[in-house]
Amino acid sequence: DWKGTASALRLHEPDCAWVPKVCSHPGCQESVFSGTQKAHEETCGHRPVSLGALMTTADEAQRFRELNQFYRQDASARAQLAPSELRERVEQSAELVPRLYDAVAAAVPTDIMESCPWGCGFSSPRSLMEGHYPHCQKLPVDCPFCTVKIPREMLEIHVAICDERLVPCPRGCSERGVRFLETGNGLHARICPQALTQCPDCDTNMLRCDLGRHQQSCVRRRVACGWCMETHAATDYQSVSETCRRSTPLNLPMTNYPFPGVHEVEPAGYASGAVYTRRDLEYKRVYIYLPAAVMQREMGPYGRGRNLTEAVSFRWERKAYSRVAVRYQPENSCFTVGVSTALPFGNAFKFEAKLYEESDGNCCCLETMGDIDEQRDGKKLLEMRLGETLNEGRITMYNRIAFLGHGGFLLQLGPVYRDD
């Protein structure tokens, strides 16, 4: 559950209790985490134990104890057992008794002398060998930076040359947790605030730490336009955006409207960008104009998945500052619609979201987004909580958008339905 910056992650990894490990006891294939490895190995059924002269595992020792209890029963108790259970005990005895016989025949003492299995030359009684391991110079130990196990006597040398060791940034940035390998392969240079980079708009070279401040005032930066849904250079944004505004339709007749007849929508007065409304409805419904050419470009190979309506804002019902985000998702072949608003309707409400096609001066409804609400006469509605759409709406009219020759689309938002 740890969360933090990328630099802090590198410091966290050596001590992370969730690194996958394999039990060190022979025969056990269970995968555990570093934080639980010790506890698992202390109770692992494959851990070595001794039954007097017999060296075995914990699981096998338990089977010996069960077999011992079985043979210590009275003959009358054994006579009452089912044939299947007796057969199971005989098969268990056939497997375990030969091992027990071999141990007794060898008469191995319980505390024989052993040599360190890691080859350091140390010898001691078996019961004392565990106390030697914390000091054994040949014992494999984990490198604090990488996953390699190194003999304890070589650990200091390995740490000094480990590619994953933490080093100061060669450019002098204050980021902690820079790995040596990242300074050589250029990975750190991609994020280092002291590395040189270029402004993507004017190609000026500068330190990465200065890029954000430069982009805010760069004369060639791209600024989103709320009328054509494209971006324009900041130097001539005002004039180009004004041209875009004049190119946007002034009035649009709506057909398939929920009221009889044909009704026109006009540019909204409490908005920024191509936002329309009906004056007599007092902003109960707002309409965002989406040029077909821009949507088609996003659906092509040069689409960037950007928010087409970044520069669009409006005051919904003349009460609350609101924004809408329309993005193309190539993996789903659809546009998503998300709304954020400060409408004072509590923590939950629903609203209509529809898509209209504008062609030859008329607008007709193509698609309604959202889930069916039985309490609202089976209408499709999108739900909002705390000022954000709970599930984004989807515009799925892929072919209609892709092959529209001219004009654009109107995205209707509203009216709003409250639970009360």
Short mmCIF file of C-alpha atoms in Angstrom, two decimals:
data_model
loop_
_atom_site.label_atom_id
_atom_site.label_comp_id
_atom_site.label_asym_id
_atom_site.label_seq_id
_atom_site.Cartn_x
_atom_site.Cartn_y
_atom_site.Cartn_z
CA ASP A 1 0.00 0.00 0.00
CA TRP A 2 3.05 2.30 0.01
CA LYS A 3 2.70 5.42 -2.12
CA GLY A 4 5.20 8.18 -2.80
CA THR A 5 7.45 9.79 -5.36
CA ALA A 6 9.63 7.81 -7.76
CA SER A 7 12.77 8.85 -5.90
CA ALA A 8 11.34 7.76 -2.56
CA LEU A 9 10.34 4.44 -4.11
CA ARG A 10 13.99 3.54 -4.67
CA LEU A 11 14.72 4.10 -0.99
CA HIS A 12 11.68 2.07 -0.02
CA GLU A 13 12.41 -0.98 -2.18
CA PRO A 14 15.29 -2.50 -0.10
CA ASP A 15 13.08 -2.51 3.01
CA CYS A 16 9.80 -3.39 1.28
CA ALA A 17 8.07 -6.24 3.09
CA TRP A 18 6.21 -7.30 -0.08
CA VAL A 19 9.14 -8.47 -2.22
CA PRO A 20 8.36 -12.03 -3.46
CA LYS A 21 10.65 -14.68 -1.92
CA VAL A 22 10.98 -18.46 -2.07
CA CYS A 23 11.10 -20.51 1.12
CA SER A 24 14.70 -21.58 1.81
CA HIS A 25 13.76 -25.05 3.10
CA PRO A 26 14.43 -27.79 0.50
CA GLY A 27 11.29 -29.18 -1.04
CA CYS A 28 9.06 -26.20 -0.21
CA GLN A 29 7.89 -24.33 -3.32
CA GLU A 30 5.61 -21.89 -1.55
CA SER A 31 6.06 -18.24 -2.55
CA VAL A 32 6.06 -15.76 0.33
CA PHE A 33 6.93 -12.11 0.88
CA SER A 34 10.09 -10.85 2.52
CA GLY A 35 8.08 -9.52 5.44
CA THR A 36 6.54 -12.93 6.14
CA GLN A 37 9.43 -15.17 5.07
CA LYS A 38 10.84 -15.61 8.58
CA ALA A 39 7.45 -16.41 10.10
CA HIS A 40 6.72 -18.88 7.30
CA GLU A 41 10.06 -20.67 7.57
CA GLU A 42 9.64 -21.03 11.35
CA THR A 43 6.40 -22.96 10.79
CA CYS A 44 7.12 -24.50 7.36
CA GLY A 45 6.33 -28.19 7.10
CA HIS A 46 9.63 -28.73 5.24
CA ARG A 47 11.82 -27.21 7.98
CA PRO A 48 14.39 -29.70 9.34
CA VAL A 49 13.72 -31.23 12.76
CA SER A 50 15.14 -34.19 14.62
CA LEU A 51 13.43 -37.15 16.28
CA GLY A 52 16.32 -38.42 18.32
CA ALA A 53 18.68 -40.02 15.83
CA LEU A 54 16.35 -39.37 12.91
CA MET A 55 16.78 -36.13 10.97
CA THR A 56 13.53 -35.39 9.17
CA THR A 57 11.09 -32.56 8.37
CA ALA A 58 8.31 -31.09 10.48
CA ASP A 59 5.58 -32.65 8.31
CA GLU A 60 7.19 -36.09 8.40
CA ALA A 61 7.76 -35.84 12.15
CA GLN A 62 4.05 -35.18 12.58
CA ARG A 63 3.28 -38.31 10.55
CA PHE A 64 5.61 -40.32 12.80
CA ARG A 65 3.79 -39.00 15.90
CA GLU A 66 0.41 -39.92 14.43
CA LEU A 67 1.68 -43.41 13.59
CA ASN A 68 3.11 -43.76 17.12
CA GLN A 69 -0.26 -42.84 18.65
CA PHE A 70 -1.98 -45.37 16.38
CA TYR A 71 0.24 -48.26 17.53
CA ARG A 72 -0.08 -47.28 21.19
CA GLN A 73 -3.83 -47.85 21.10
CA ASP A 74 -5.36 -50.93 22.72
CA ALA A 75 -5.79 -53.91 20.45
CA SER A 76 -9.55 -53.66 20.98
CA ALA A 77 -9.57 -50.06 19.69
CA ARG A 78 -7.64 -51.06 16.55
CA ALA A 79 -10.04 -53.92 15.92
CA GLN A 80 -12.90 -51.45 15.61
CA LEU A 81 -11.24 -49.45 12.83
CA ALA A 82 -12.55 -49.65 9.27
CA PRO A 83 -10.52 -51.72 6.76
CA SER A 84 -9.80 -48.59 4.73
CA GLU A 85 -8.21 -46.84 7.73
CA LEU A 86 -6.16 -49.92 8.61
CA ARG A 87 -4.93 -50.13 5.00
CA GLU A 88 -3.96 -46.44 5.12
CA ARG A 89 -1.92 -46.99 8.30
CA VAL A 90 -0.17 -50.02 6.81
CA GLU A 91 0.81 -48.02 3.73
CA GLN A 92 2.04 -45.19 5.98
CA SER A 93 4.08 -47.67 8.00
CA ALA A 94 5.58 -49.15 4.84
CA GLU A 95 6.85 -45.69 3.92
CA LEU A 96 8.11 -44.48 7.31
CA VAL A 97 9.37 -47.58 9.16
CA PRO A 98 12.33 -48.20 6.78
CA ARG A 99 13.53 -44.64 7.41
CA LEU A 100 13.23 -45.14 11.13
CA TYR A 101 15.09 -48.47 10.91
CA ASP A 102 17.96 -46.91 8.93
CA ALA A 103 18.35 -44.13 11.50
CA VAL A 104 18.43 -46.55 14.41
CA ALA A 105 20.80 -48.91 12.58
CA ALA A 106 23.22 -46.10 11.91
CA ALA A 107 23.08 -45.12 15.59
CA VAL A 108 23.73 -41.52 14.69
CA PRO A 109 24.21 -39.44 17.85
CA THR A 110 21.84 -36.51 18.28
CA ASP A 111 24.60 -33.92 18.46
CA ILE A 112 27.20 -34.97 15.92
CA MET A 113 29.92 -32.64 14.72
CA GLU A 114 29.13 -30.75 11.54
CA SER A 115 31.06 -28.49 9.20
CA CYS A 116 29.62 -25.18 8.03
CA PRO A 117 27.72 -25.89 4.80
CA TRP A 118 28.98 -22.61 3.30
CA GLY A 119 32.61 -23.78 3.35
CA CYS A 120 34.16 -21.38 5.83
CA GLY A 121 35.97 -24.22 7.69
CA PHE A 122 34.06 -23.89 10.96
CA SER A 123 33.00 -27.10 12.74
CA SER A 124 30.80 -27.56 15.80
CA PRO A 125 28.13 -29.83 17.27
CA ARG A 126 24.94 -29.65 15.29
CA SER A 127 23.09 -27.93 18.14
CA LEU A 128 25.57 -25.02 18.04
CA MET A 129 25.71 -24.56 14.28
CA GLU A 130 22.77 -22.12 14.15
CA GLY A 131 24.66 -19.74 16.41
CA HIS A 132 27.55 -19.68 13.92
CA TYR A 133 25.55 -18.45 10.92
CA PRO A 134 25.15 -14.79 12.06
CA HIS A 135 28.98 -14.52 12.03
CA CYS A 136 29.87 -16.78 9.07
CA GLN A 137 31.79 -14.80 6.45
CA LYS A 138 30.80 -17.23 3.70
CA LEU A 139 27.05 -17.06 4.42
CA PRO A 140 25.12 -15.65 1.40
CA VAL A 141 23.39 -12.38 2.33
CA ASP A 142 21.15 -10.04 0.34
CA CYS A 143 22.60 -6.96 -1.31
CA PRO A 144 20.67 -3.92 0.07
CA PHE A 145 20.28 -2.54 -3.48
CA CYS A 146 19.88 -5.47 -5.89
CA THR A 147 18.50 -9.02 -5.68
CA VAL A 148 21.88 -10.78 -5.81
CA LYS A 149 23.05 -12.87 -2.83
CA ILE A 150 26.70 -12.26 -1.93
CA PRO A 151 28.99 -13.99 0.62
CA ARG A 152 29.14 -11.75 3.68
CA GLU A 153 32.88 -11.26 3.27
CA MET A 154 32.35 -9.86 -0.27
CA LEU A 155 29.30 -7.72 0.51
CA GLU A 156 31.22 -4.48 1.12
CA ILE A 157 33.09 -4.81 -2.18
CA HIS A 158 29.90 -5.66 -4.07
CA VAL A 159 27.97 -2.72 -2.59
CA ALA A 160 30.72 -0.35 -3.73
CA ILE A 161 30.37 -1.45 -7.38
CA CYS A 162 26.69 -2.52 -7.51
CA ASP A 163 24.88 -0.97 -10.49
CA GLU A 164 21.80 -0.50 -8.32
CA ARG A 165 23.57 1.40 -5.53
CA LEU A 166 22.33 4.87 -4.64
CA VAL A 167 24.61 7.74 -5.69
CA PRO A 168 24.36 11.55 -5.79
CA CYS A 169 23.13 13.04 -9.05
CA PRO A 170 26.19 13.98 -11.18
CA ARG A 171 24.43 17.24 -12.11
CA GLY A 172 23.89 18.15 -8.49
CA CYS A 173 20.10 17.88 -8.26
CA SER A 174 18.59 17.27 -4.85
CA GLU A 175 16.70 14.10 -5.81
CA ARG A 176 17.33 11.21 -3.45
CA GLY A 177 17.50 7.58 -4.48
CA VAL A 178 19.33 7.95 -7.80
CA ARG A 179 20.76 4.60 -8.84
CA PHE A 180 24.22 4.37 -10.41
CA LEU A 181 22.85 2.51 -13.46
CA GLU A 182 20.37 5.33 -14.13
CA THR A 183 23.15 7.92 -14.29
CA GLY A 184 24.94 5.92 -16.99
CA ASN A 185 22.03 4.88 -19.21
CA GLY A 186 20.41 8.34 -19.25
CA LEU A 187 17.25 7.28 -17.41
CA HIS A 188 17.76 9.81 -14.63
CA ALA A 189 18.57 12.54 -17.14
CA ARG A 190 15.01 12.27 -18.45
CA ILE A 191 13.62 13.54 -15.14
CA CYS A 192 16.59 15.38 -13.59
CA PRO A 193 15.61 19.03 -12.92
CA GLN A 194 19.21 20.09 -13.66
CA ALA A 195 19.37 18.38 -17.06
CA LEU A 196 19.10 20.40 -20.25
CA THR A 197 15.86 20.10 -22.19
CA GLN A 198 14.02 21.93 -24.95
CA CYS A 199 10.79 23.84 -24.85
CA PRO A 200 8.41 21.80 -27.06
CA ASP A 201 7.00 25.01 -28.54
CA CYS A 202 9.99 27.28 -29.22
CA ASP A 203 12.91 24.74 -29.04
CA THR A 204 14.82 26.93 -26.55
CA ASN A 205 17.37 25.03 -24.44
CA MET A 206 17.04 25.39 -20.67
CA LEU A 207 17.19 23.47 -17.42
CA ARG A 208 14.22 21.21 -16.86
CA CYS A 209 13.47 22.95 -13.55
CA ASP A 210 12.90 26.19 -15.49
CA LEU A 211 10.72 24.63 -18.19
CA GLY A 212 7.40 24.96 -16.39
CA ARG A 213 7.91 28.67 -15.68
CA HIS A 214 9.09 29.27 -19.24
CA GLN A 215 6.08 27.52 -20.78
CA GLN A 216 3.70 29.79 -18.91
CA SER A 217 5.11 32.81 -20.77
CA CYS A 218 6.49 31.24 -23.97
CA VAL A 219 5.34 33.36 -26.91
CA ARG A 220 5.00 30.25 -29.06
CA ARG A 221 3.13 28.11 -26.54
CA ARG A 222 -0.07 26.48 -27.72
CA VAL A 223 -3.28 27.76 -26.15
CA ALA A 224 -6.54 25.83 -26.39
CA CYS A 225 -9.35 27.56 -28.30
CA GLY A 226 -12.89 27.13 -27.02
CA TRP A 227 -14.42 27.83 -30.44
CA CYS A 228 -12.63 25.57 -32.93
CA MET A 229 -11.38 23.08 -30.25
CA GLU A 230 -7.84 23.36 -31.72
CA THR A 231 -4.78 25.05 -30.19
CA HIS A 232 -3.18 28.28 -31.42
CA ALA A 233 0.19 29.95 -30.82
CA ALA A 234 0.03 32.46 -27.97
CA THR A 235 1.48 35.26 -30.14
CA ASP A 236 -1.60 35.49 -32.33
CA TYR A 237 -4.12 33.67 -30.17
CA GLN A 238 -6.50 36.62 -29.79
CA SER A 239 -6.86 37.30 -33.51
CA VAL A 240 -7.06 33.64 -34.53
CA SER A 241 -9.52 32.80 -31.77
CA GLU A 242 -11.72 35.74 -32.82
CA THR A 243 -11.73 34.38 -36.37
CA CYS A 244 -12.75 30.98 -35.00
CA ARG A 245 -15.56 32.61 -33.04
CA ARG A 246 -16.93 34.31 -36.14
CA SER A 247 -16.75 31.01 -38.04
CA THR A 248 -18.91 29.23 -35.46
CA PRO A 249 -22.67 29.15 -36.25
CA LEU A 250 -24.66 31.91 -34.53
CA ASN A 251 -28.01 30.16 -34.28
CA LEU A 252 -28.89 26.51 -34.73
CA PRO A 253 -32.44 25.14 -35.19
CA MET A 254 -33.09 22.04 -33.09
CA THR A 255 -35.35 19.21 -34.28
CA ASN A 256 -36.35 16.11 -32.29
CA TYR A 257 -36.48 18.52 -29.36
CA PRO A 258 -38.54 17.57 -26.30
CA PHE A 259 -40.90 20.45 -27.10
CA PRO A 260 -43.16 20.64 -30.20
CA GLY A 261 -41.92 22.56 -33.20
CA VAL A 262 -38.47 23.78 -34.21
CA HIS A 263 -36.48 25.79 -31.66
CA GLU A 264 -33.27 27.75 -32.09
CA VAL A 265 -30.35 27.85 -29.71
CA GLU A 266 -28.04 30.83 -29.56
CA PRO A 267 -24.60 31.57 -28.02
CA ALA A 268 -24.77 31.59 -24.24
CA GLY A 269 -23.94 34.78 -22.42
CA TYR A 270 -22.53 33.13 -19.30
CA ALA A 271 -19.93 31.00 -21.05
CA SER A 272 -16.48 30.83 -22.61
CA GLY A 273 -16.21 29.12 -25.98
CA ALA A 274 -18.78 27.56 -28.28
CA VAL A 275 -21.60 27.16 -25.77
CA TYR A 276 -25.27 27.56 -26.78
CA THR A 277 -28.54 27.70 -24.87
CA ARG A 278 -32.19 28.63 -25.19
CA ARG A 279 -32.88 31.94 -23.54
CA ASP A 280 -36.39 31.01 -22.47
CA LEU A 281 -35.13 27.91 -20.63
CA GLU A 282 -32.76 29.91 -18.39
CA TYR A 283 -29.77 27.66 -19.00
CA LYS A 284 -31.61 24.46 -18.04
CA ARG A 285 -29.87 22.95 -21.08
CA VAL A 286 -26.51 23.98 -22.49
CA TYR A 287 -25.03 22.82 -25.80
CA ILE A 288 -21.32 22.48 -26.57
CA TYR A 289 -20.39 22.74 -30.25
CA LEU A 290 -17.90 20.06 -31.40
CA PRO A 291 -16.51 20.54 -34.96
CA ALA A 292 -16.55 17.28 -36.90
CA ALA A 293 -13.10 17.92 -38.42
CA VAL A 294 -11.44 18.09 -34.98
CA MET A 295 -13.18 14.93 -33.78
CA GLN A 296 -12.16 13.10 -36.96
CA ARG A 297 -8.54 14.15 -36.46
CA GLU A 298 -8.57 12.77 -32.92
CA MET A 299 -9.88 9.47 -34.29
CA GLY A 300 -6.98 9.22 -36.75
CA PRO A 301 -3.32 8.24 -36.28
CA TYR A 302 -2.35 11.76 -35.10
CA GLY A 303 -4.86 11.94 -32.26
CA ARG A 304 -3.42 12.88 -28.86
CA GLY A 305 -6.29 11.95 -26.58
CA ARG A 306 -6.46 15.56 -25.39
CA ASN A 307 -9.45 17.29 -23.84
CA LEU A 308 -11.11 18.98 -26.83
CA THR A 309 -13.15 21.26 -24.57
CA GLU A 310 -10.29 22.40 -22.33
CA ALA A 311 -11.07 26.09 -22.98
CA VAL A 312 -14.85 25.71 -22.66
CA SER A 313 -16.66 26.76 -19.49
CA PHE A 314 -20.17 27.90 -18.65
CA ARG A 315 -22.46 28.80 -15.78
CA TRP A 316 -24.99 26.01 -15.60
CA GLU A 317 -28.49 27.31 -14.83
CA ARG A 318 -26.77 30.67 -14.28
CA LYS A 319 -25.68 29.37 -10.89
CA ALA A 320 -22.52 27.34 -11.03
CA TYR A 321 -19.21 27.49 -12.89
CA SER A 322 -18.96 24.24 -14.88
CA ARG A 323 -16.60 22.51 -17.30
CA VAL A 324 -16.83 19.54 -19.62
CA ALA A 325 -14.07 17.20 -20.81
CA VAL A 326 -14.48 15.42 -24.16
CA ARG A 327 -11.68 12.97 -25.03
CA TYR A 328 -11.25 10.21 -27.61
CA GLN A 329 -10.39 6.71 -26.39
CA PRO A 330 -8.90 4.69 -29.29
CA GLU A 331 -9.00 1.43 -27.33
CA ASN A 332 -12.80 1.72 -27.06
CA SER A 333 -13.42 3.62 -30.34
CA CYS A 334 -15.51 6.24 -28.57
CA PHE A 335 -15.41 9.72 -27.05
CA THR A 336 -15.90 10.07 -23.30
CA VAL A 337 -17.79 12.94 -21.72
CA GLY A 338 -17.08 14.06 -18.16
CA VAL A 339 -18.55 17.08 -16.36
CA SER A 340 -17.41 18.98 -13.28
CA THR A 341 -19.62 21.60 -11.71
CA ALA A 342 -20.36 23.47 -8.50
CA LEU A 343 -24.13 23.18 -8.81
CA PRO A 344 -25.58 23.51 -5.26
CA PHE A 345 -27.69 20.35 -5.47
CA GLY A 346 -26.10 18.33 -2.68
CA ASN A 347 -23.80 15.37 -3.19
CA ALA A 348 -25.78 13.50 -5.86
CA PHE A 349 -27.97 14.37 -8.85
CA LYS A 350 -28.49 13.24 -12.45
CA PHE A 351 -28.64 15.03 -15.79
CA GLU A 352 -29.32 14.37 -19.45
CA ALA A 353 -26.46 14.14 -21.95
CA LYS A 354 -27.30 13.91 -25.65
CA LEU A 355 -25.45 14.26 -28.93
CA TYR A 356 -26.97 16.17 -31.86
CA GLU A 357 -25.70 16.30 -35.42
CA GLU A 358 -25.49 19.75 -37.04
CA SER A 359 -25.71 19.54 -40.81
CA ASP A 360 -27.22 21.85 -43.40
CA GLY A 361 -28.35 24.26 -40.68
CA ASN A 362 -30.41 21.69 -38.75
CA CYS A 363 -29.70 19.66 -35.62
CA CYS A 364 -31.18 16.24 -34.90
CA CYS A 365 -30.57 13.93 -31.96
CA LEU A 366 -28.23 10.98 -32.57
CA GLU A 367 -27.46 9.47 -29.18
CA THR A 368 -28.41 9.64 -25.50
CA MET A 369 -25.77 8.78 -22.91
CA GLY A 370 -26.08 7.27 -19.44
CA ASP A 371 -28.06 4.56 -17.69
CA ILE A 372 -31.83 4.08 -17.71
CA ASP A 373 -33.51 5.59 -14.65
CA GLU A 374 -36.84 3.92 -13.92
CA GLN A 375 -37.78 6.71 -11.49
CA ARG A 376 -37.53 9.21 -14.37
CA ASP A 377 -39.84 7.44 -16.83
CA GLY A 378 -37.04 5.29 -18.24
CA LYS A 379 -34.82 8.21 -19.29
CA LYS A 380 -31.10 7.72 -19.84
CA LEU A 381 -29.22 9.88 -17.34
CA LEU A 382 -25.67 10.45 -16.12
CA GLU A 383 -25.08 10.62 -12.36
CA MET A 384 -22.93 13.16 -10.54
CA ARG A 385 -21.49 13.03 -7.04
CA LEU A 386 -19.65 15.85 -5.32
CA GLY A 387 -19.58 17.82 -8.57
CA GLU A 388 -18.05 15.12 -10.82
CA THR A 389 -19.69 12.62 -13.17
CA LEU A 390 -19.75 9.24 -11.45
CA ASN A 391 -19.37 7.33 -14.74
CA GLU A 392 -18.29 9.17 -17.86
CA GLY A 393 -20.74 9.24 -20.74
CA ARG A 394 -19.75 7.68 -24.04
CA ILE A 395 -20.25 8.93 -27.59
CA THR A 396 -20.26 5.76 -29.67
CA MET A 397 -21.43 7.09 -33.06
CA TYR A 398 -18.05 6.24 -34.58
CA ASN A 399 -19.10 5.93 -38.22
CA ARG A 400 -21.38 8.95 -38.08
CA ILE A 401 -18.55 11.12 -36.80
CA ALA A 402 -15.91 9.66 -39.12
CA PHE A 403 -17.88 10.26 -42.31
CA LEU A 404 -19.66 13.55 -41.63
CA GLY A 405 -18.59 15.75 -44.53
CA HIS A 406 -19.01 19.13 -42.85
CA GLY A 407 -20.61 20.82 -39.86
CA GLY A 408 -20.30 19.41 -36.39
CA PHE A 409 -22.11 18.12 -33.34
CA LEU A 410 -23.86 19.63 -30.34
CA LEU A 411 -23.39 18.03 -26.94
CA GLN A 412 -26.43 18.71 -24.75
CA LEU A 413 -25.97 18.81 -20.97
CA GLY A 414 -29.10 19.05 -18.83
CA PRO A 415 -31.69 19.41 -17.58
CA VAL A 416 -30.71 18.38 -14.07
CA TYR A 417 -32.85 16.06 -11.95
CA ARG A 418 -32.51 16.15 -8.18
CA ASP A 419 -33.54 13.36 -5.83
CA ASP A 420 -35.76 15.74 -3.89
#
